[in-house]
PDB file of C-alpha atoms in Angstrom:
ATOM      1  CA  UNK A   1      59.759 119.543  87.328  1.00  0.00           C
ATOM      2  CA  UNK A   2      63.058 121.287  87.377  1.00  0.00           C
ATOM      3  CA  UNK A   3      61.597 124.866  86.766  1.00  0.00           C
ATOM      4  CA  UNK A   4      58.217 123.948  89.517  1.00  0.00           C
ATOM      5  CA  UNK A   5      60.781 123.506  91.661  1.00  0.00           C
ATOM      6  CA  UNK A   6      62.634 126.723  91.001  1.00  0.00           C
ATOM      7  CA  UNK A   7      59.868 128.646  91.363  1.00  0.00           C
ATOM      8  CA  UNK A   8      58.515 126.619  94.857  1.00  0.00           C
ATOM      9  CA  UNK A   9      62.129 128.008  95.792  1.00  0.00           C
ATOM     10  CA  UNK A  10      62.210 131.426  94.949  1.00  0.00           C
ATOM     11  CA  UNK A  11      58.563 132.132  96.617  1.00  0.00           C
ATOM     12  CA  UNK A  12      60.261 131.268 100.061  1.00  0.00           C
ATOM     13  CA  UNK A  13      61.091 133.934 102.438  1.00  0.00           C
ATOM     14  CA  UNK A  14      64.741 134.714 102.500  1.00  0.00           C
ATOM     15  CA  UNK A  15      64.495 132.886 106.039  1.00  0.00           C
ATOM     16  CA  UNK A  16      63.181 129.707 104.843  1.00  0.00           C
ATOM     17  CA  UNK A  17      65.298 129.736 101.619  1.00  0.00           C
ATOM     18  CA  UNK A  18      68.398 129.370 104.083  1.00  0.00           C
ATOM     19  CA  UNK A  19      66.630 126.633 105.809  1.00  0.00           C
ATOM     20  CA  UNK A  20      66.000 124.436 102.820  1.00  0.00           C
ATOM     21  CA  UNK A  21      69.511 125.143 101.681  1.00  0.00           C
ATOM     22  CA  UNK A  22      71.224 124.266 104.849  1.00  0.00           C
ATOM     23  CA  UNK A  23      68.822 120.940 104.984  1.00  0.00           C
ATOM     24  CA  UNK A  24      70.017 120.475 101.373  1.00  0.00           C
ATOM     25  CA  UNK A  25      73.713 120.629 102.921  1.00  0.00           C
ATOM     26  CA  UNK A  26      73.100 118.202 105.119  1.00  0.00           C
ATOM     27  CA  UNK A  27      71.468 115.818 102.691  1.00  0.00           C
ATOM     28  CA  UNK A  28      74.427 116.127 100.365  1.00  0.00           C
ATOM     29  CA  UNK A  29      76.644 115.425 102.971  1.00  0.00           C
ATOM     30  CA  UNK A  30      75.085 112.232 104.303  1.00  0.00           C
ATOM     31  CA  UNK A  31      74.628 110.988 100.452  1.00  0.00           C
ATOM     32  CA  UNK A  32      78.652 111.607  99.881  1.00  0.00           C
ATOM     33  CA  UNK A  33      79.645 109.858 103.847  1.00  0.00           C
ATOM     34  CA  UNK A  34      77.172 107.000 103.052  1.00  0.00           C
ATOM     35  CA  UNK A  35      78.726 105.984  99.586  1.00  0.00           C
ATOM     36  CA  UNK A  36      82.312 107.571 100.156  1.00  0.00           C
ATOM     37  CA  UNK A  37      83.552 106.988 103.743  1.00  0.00           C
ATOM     38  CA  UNK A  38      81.768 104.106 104.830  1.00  0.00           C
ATOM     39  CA  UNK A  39      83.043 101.485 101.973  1.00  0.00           C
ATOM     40  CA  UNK A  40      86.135 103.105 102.373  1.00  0.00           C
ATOM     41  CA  UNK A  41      85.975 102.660 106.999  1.00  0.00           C
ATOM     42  CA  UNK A  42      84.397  98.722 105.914  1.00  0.00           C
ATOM     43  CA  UNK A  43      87.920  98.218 103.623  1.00  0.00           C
ATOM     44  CA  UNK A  44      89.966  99.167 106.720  1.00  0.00           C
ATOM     45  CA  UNK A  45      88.305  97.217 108.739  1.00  0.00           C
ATOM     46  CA  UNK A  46      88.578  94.663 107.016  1.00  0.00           C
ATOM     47  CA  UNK A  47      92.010  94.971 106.707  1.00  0.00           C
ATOM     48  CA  UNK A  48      92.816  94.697 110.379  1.00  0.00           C
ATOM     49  CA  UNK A  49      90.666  91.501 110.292  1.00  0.00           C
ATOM     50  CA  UNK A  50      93.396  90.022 107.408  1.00  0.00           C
ATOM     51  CA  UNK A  51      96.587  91.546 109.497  1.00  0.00           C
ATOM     52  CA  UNK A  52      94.600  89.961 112.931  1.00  0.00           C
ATOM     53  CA  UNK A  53      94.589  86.770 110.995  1.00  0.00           C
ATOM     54  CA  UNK A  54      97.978  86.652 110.066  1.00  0.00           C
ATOM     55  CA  UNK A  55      99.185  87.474 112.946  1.00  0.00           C
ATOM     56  CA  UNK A  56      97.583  84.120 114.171  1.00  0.00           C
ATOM     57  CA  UNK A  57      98.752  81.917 111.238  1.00  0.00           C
ATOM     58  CA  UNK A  58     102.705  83.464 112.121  1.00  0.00           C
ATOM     59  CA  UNK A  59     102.043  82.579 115.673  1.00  0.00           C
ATOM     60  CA  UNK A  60     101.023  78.854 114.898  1.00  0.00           C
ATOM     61  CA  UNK A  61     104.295  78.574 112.634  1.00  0.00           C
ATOM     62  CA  UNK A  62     106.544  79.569 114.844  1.00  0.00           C
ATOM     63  CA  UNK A  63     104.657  76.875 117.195  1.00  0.00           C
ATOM     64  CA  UNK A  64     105.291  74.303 114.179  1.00  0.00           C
ATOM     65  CA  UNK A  65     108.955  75.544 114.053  1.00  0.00           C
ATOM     66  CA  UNK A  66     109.580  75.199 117.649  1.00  0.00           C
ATOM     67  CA  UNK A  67     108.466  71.855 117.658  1.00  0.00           C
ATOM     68  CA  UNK A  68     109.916  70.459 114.549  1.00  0.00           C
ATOM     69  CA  UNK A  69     113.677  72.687 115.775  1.00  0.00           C
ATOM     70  CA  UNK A  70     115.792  74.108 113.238  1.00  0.00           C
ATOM     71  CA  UNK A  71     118.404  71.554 111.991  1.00  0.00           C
ATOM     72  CA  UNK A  72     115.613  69.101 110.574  1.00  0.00           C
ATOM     73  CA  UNK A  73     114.953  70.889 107.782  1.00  0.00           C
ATOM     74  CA  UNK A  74     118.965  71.764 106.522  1.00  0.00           C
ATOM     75  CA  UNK A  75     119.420  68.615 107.416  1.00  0.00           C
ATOM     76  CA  UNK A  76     116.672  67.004 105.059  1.00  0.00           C
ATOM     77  CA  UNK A  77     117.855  69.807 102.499  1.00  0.00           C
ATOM     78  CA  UNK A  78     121.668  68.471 102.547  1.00  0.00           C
ATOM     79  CA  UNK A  79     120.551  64.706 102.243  1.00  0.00           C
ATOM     80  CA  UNK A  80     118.615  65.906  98.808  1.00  0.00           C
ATOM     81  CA  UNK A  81     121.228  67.446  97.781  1.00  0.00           C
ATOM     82  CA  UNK A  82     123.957  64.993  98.044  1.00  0.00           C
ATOM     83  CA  UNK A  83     121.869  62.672  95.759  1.00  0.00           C
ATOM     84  CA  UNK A  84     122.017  65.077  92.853  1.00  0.00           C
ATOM     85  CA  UNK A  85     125.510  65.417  90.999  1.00  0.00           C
ATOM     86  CA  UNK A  86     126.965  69.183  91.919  1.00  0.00           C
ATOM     87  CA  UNK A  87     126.816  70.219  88.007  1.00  0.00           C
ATOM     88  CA  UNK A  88     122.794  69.328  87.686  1.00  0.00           C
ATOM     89  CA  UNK A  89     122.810  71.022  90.946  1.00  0.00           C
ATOM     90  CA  UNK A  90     124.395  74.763  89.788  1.00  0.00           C
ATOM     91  CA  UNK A  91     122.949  74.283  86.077  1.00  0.00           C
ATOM     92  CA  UNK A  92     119.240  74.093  88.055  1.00  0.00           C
ATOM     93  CA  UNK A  93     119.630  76.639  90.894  1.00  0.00           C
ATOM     94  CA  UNK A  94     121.692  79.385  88.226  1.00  0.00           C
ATOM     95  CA  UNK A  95     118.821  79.273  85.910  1.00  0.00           C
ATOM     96  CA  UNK A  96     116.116  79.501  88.356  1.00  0.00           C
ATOM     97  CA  UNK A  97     117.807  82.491  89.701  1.00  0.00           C
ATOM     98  CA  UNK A  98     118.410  84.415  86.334  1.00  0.00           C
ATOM     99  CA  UNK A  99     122.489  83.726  87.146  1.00  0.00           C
ATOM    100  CA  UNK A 100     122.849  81.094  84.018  1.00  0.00           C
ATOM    101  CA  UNK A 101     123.879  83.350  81.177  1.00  0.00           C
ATOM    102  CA  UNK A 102     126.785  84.748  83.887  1.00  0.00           C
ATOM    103  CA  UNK A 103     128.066  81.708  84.731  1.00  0.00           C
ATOM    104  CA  UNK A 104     131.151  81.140  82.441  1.00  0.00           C
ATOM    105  CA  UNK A 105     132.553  77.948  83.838  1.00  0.00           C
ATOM    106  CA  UNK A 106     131.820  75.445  85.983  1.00  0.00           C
ATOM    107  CA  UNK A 107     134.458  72.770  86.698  1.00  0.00           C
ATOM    108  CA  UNK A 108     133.823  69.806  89.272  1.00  0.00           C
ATOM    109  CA  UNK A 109     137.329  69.779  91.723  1.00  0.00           C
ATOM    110  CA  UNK A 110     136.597  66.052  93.029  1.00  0.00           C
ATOM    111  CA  UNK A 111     133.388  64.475  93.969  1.00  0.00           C
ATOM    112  CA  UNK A 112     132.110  66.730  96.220  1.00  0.00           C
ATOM    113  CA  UNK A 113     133.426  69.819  95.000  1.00  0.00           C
ATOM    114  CA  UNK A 114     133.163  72.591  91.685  1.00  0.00           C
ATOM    115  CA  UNK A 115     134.780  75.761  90.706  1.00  0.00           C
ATOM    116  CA  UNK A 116     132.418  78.544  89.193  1.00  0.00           C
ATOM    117  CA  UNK A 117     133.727  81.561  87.513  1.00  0.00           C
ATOM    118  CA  UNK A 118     130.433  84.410  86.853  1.00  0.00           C
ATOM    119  CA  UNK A 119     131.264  87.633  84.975  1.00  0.00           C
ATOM    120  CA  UNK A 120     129.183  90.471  85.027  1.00  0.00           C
ATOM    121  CA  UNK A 121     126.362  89.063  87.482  1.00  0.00           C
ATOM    122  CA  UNK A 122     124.151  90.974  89.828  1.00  0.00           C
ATOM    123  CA  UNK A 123     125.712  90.831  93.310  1.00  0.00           C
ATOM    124  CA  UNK A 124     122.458  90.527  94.910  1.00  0.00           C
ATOM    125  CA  UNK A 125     121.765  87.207  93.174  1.00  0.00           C
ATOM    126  CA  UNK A 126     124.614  86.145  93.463  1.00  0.00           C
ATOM    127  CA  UNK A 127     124.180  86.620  97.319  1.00  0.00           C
ATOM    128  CA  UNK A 128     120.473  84.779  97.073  1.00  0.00           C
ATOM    129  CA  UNK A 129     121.566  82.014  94.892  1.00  0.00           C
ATOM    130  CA  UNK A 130     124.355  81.484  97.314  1.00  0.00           C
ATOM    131  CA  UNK A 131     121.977  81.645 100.333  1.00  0.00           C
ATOM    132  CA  UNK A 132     119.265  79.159  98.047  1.00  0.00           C
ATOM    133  CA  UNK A 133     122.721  76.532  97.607  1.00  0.00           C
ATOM    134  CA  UNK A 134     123.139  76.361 101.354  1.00  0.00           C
ATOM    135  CA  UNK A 135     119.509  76.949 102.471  1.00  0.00           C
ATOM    136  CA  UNK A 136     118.353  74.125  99.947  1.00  0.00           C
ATOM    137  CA  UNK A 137     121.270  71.797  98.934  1.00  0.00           C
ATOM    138  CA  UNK A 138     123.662  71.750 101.664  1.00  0.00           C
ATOM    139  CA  UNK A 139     126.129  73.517  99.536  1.00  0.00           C
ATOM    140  CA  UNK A 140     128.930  76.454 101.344  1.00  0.00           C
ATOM    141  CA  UNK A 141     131.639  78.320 100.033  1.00  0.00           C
ATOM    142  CA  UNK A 142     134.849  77.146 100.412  1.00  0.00           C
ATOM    143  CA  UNK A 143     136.702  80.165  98.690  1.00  0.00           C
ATOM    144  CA  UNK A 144     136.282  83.172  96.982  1.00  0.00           C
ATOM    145  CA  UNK A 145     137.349  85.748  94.914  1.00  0.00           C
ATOM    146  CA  UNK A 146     134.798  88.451  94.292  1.00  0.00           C
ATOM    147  CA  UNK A 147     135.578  91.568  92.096  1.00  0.00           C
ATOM    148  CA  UNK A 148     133.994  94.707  90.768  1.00  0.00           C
ATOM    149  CA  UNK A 149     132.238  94.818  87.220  1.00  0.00           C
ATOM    150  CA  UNK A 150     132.744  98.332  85.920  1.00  0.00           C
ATOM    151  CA  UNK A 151     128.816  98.173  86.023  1.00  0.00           C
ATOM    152  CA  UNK A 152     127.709  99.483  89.282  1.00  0.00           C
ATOM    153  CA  UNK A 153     126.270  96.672  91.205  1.00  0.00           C
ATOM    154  CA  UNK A 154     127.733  93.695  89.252  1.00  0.00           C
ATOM    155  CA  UNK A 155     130.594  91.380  90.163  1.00  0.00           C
ATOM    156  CA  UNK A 156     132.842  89.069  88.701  1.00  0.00           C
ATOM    157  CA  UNK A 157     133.897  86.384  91.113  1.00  0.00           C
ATOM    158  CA  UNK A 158     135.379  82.447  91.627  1.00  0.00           C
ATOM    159  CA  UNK A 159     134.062  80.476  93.498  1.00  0.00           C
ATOM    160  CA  UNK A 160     134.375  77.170  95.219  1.00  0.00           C
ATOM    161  CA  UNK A 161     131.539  75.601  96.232  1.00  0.00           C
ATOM    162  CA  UNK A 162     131.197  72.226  98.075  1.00  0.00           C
ATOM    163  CA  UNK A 163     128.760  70.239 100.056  1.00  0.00           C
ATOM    164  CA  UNK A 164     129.113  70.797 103.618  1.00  0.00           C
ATOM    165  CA  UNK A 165     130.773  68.195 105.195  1.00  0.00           C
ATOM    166  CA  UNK A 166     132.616  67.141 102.490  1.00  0.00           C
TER     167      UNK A 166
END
């Protein structure tokens, strides 16, 4: 079939050879925008529809959150967390965050209170976990003494942590 086709080719005038090349172009062309750019145009397309419909899921949250205001939820977070003793409380949040094998000492000051001493620990988890105590538990600092680890971006601090309004 191959070599037929060869030789159909070569017979052509020199006219008519250009012809079937140039239709040959434009075949090879369609064949690579039909299986290369138009999967690749559907995939974008489909990827405004998915930033479209998040953009209508944010917009009924922030509904959700205007109606339900922004002290119900800290304040359901600090009622939790004044049920659970403030040692079960660091023990569970340090581990989740990856802070546990810092944390060198933990002493409770009073009922409502601890001291933490971390050596060596990531600042910026030691920033979240912070955030996650407050956020979550009802938990603030009370003091601190944050220093630099000789390792760039690690800190050894004290802290005192307490529930807030206590």
């Amino acid at each position: 079939m191959g070599n037929s086709l060869r030789a159909w080719f070569e017979q052509l005038a020199p006219r008519e050879r250009l012809l079937v090349a140039a239709a040959g172009g434009v075949i090879v062309l369609a064949v690579i925008i039909m299986a290369g750019v138009r999967p690749v145009m559907s995939q974008s397309k489909r990827g405004h529809e998915l930033v479209e419909d998040k953009r209508e899921l944010l917009a009924e949250l922030r509904e959700v959150a205007a109606r339900l205001g922004p002290q119900r939820g800290a304040a359901a977070a600090a009622a939790r967390g004044s049920t659970q003793s403030l040692v079960l409380v660091i023990d569970q949040t340090t581990r989740s965050s990856g802070l546990a094998q810092h944390l060198k000492r933990n002493q409770p000051d009073g009922a409502d209170s601890i001291r933490l001493r971390f050596e060596n620990a990531p600042f910026d988890r030691v920033v979240t976990w912070l955030s996650t105590l407050q956020n979550q538990h009802g938990m603030s600092v009370t003091s601190a003494n944050i220093d630099a680890s000789p390792q760039p971006g690690r800190v050894n601090c004290n802290l005192t942590v307490a529930r807030q309004g206590a």
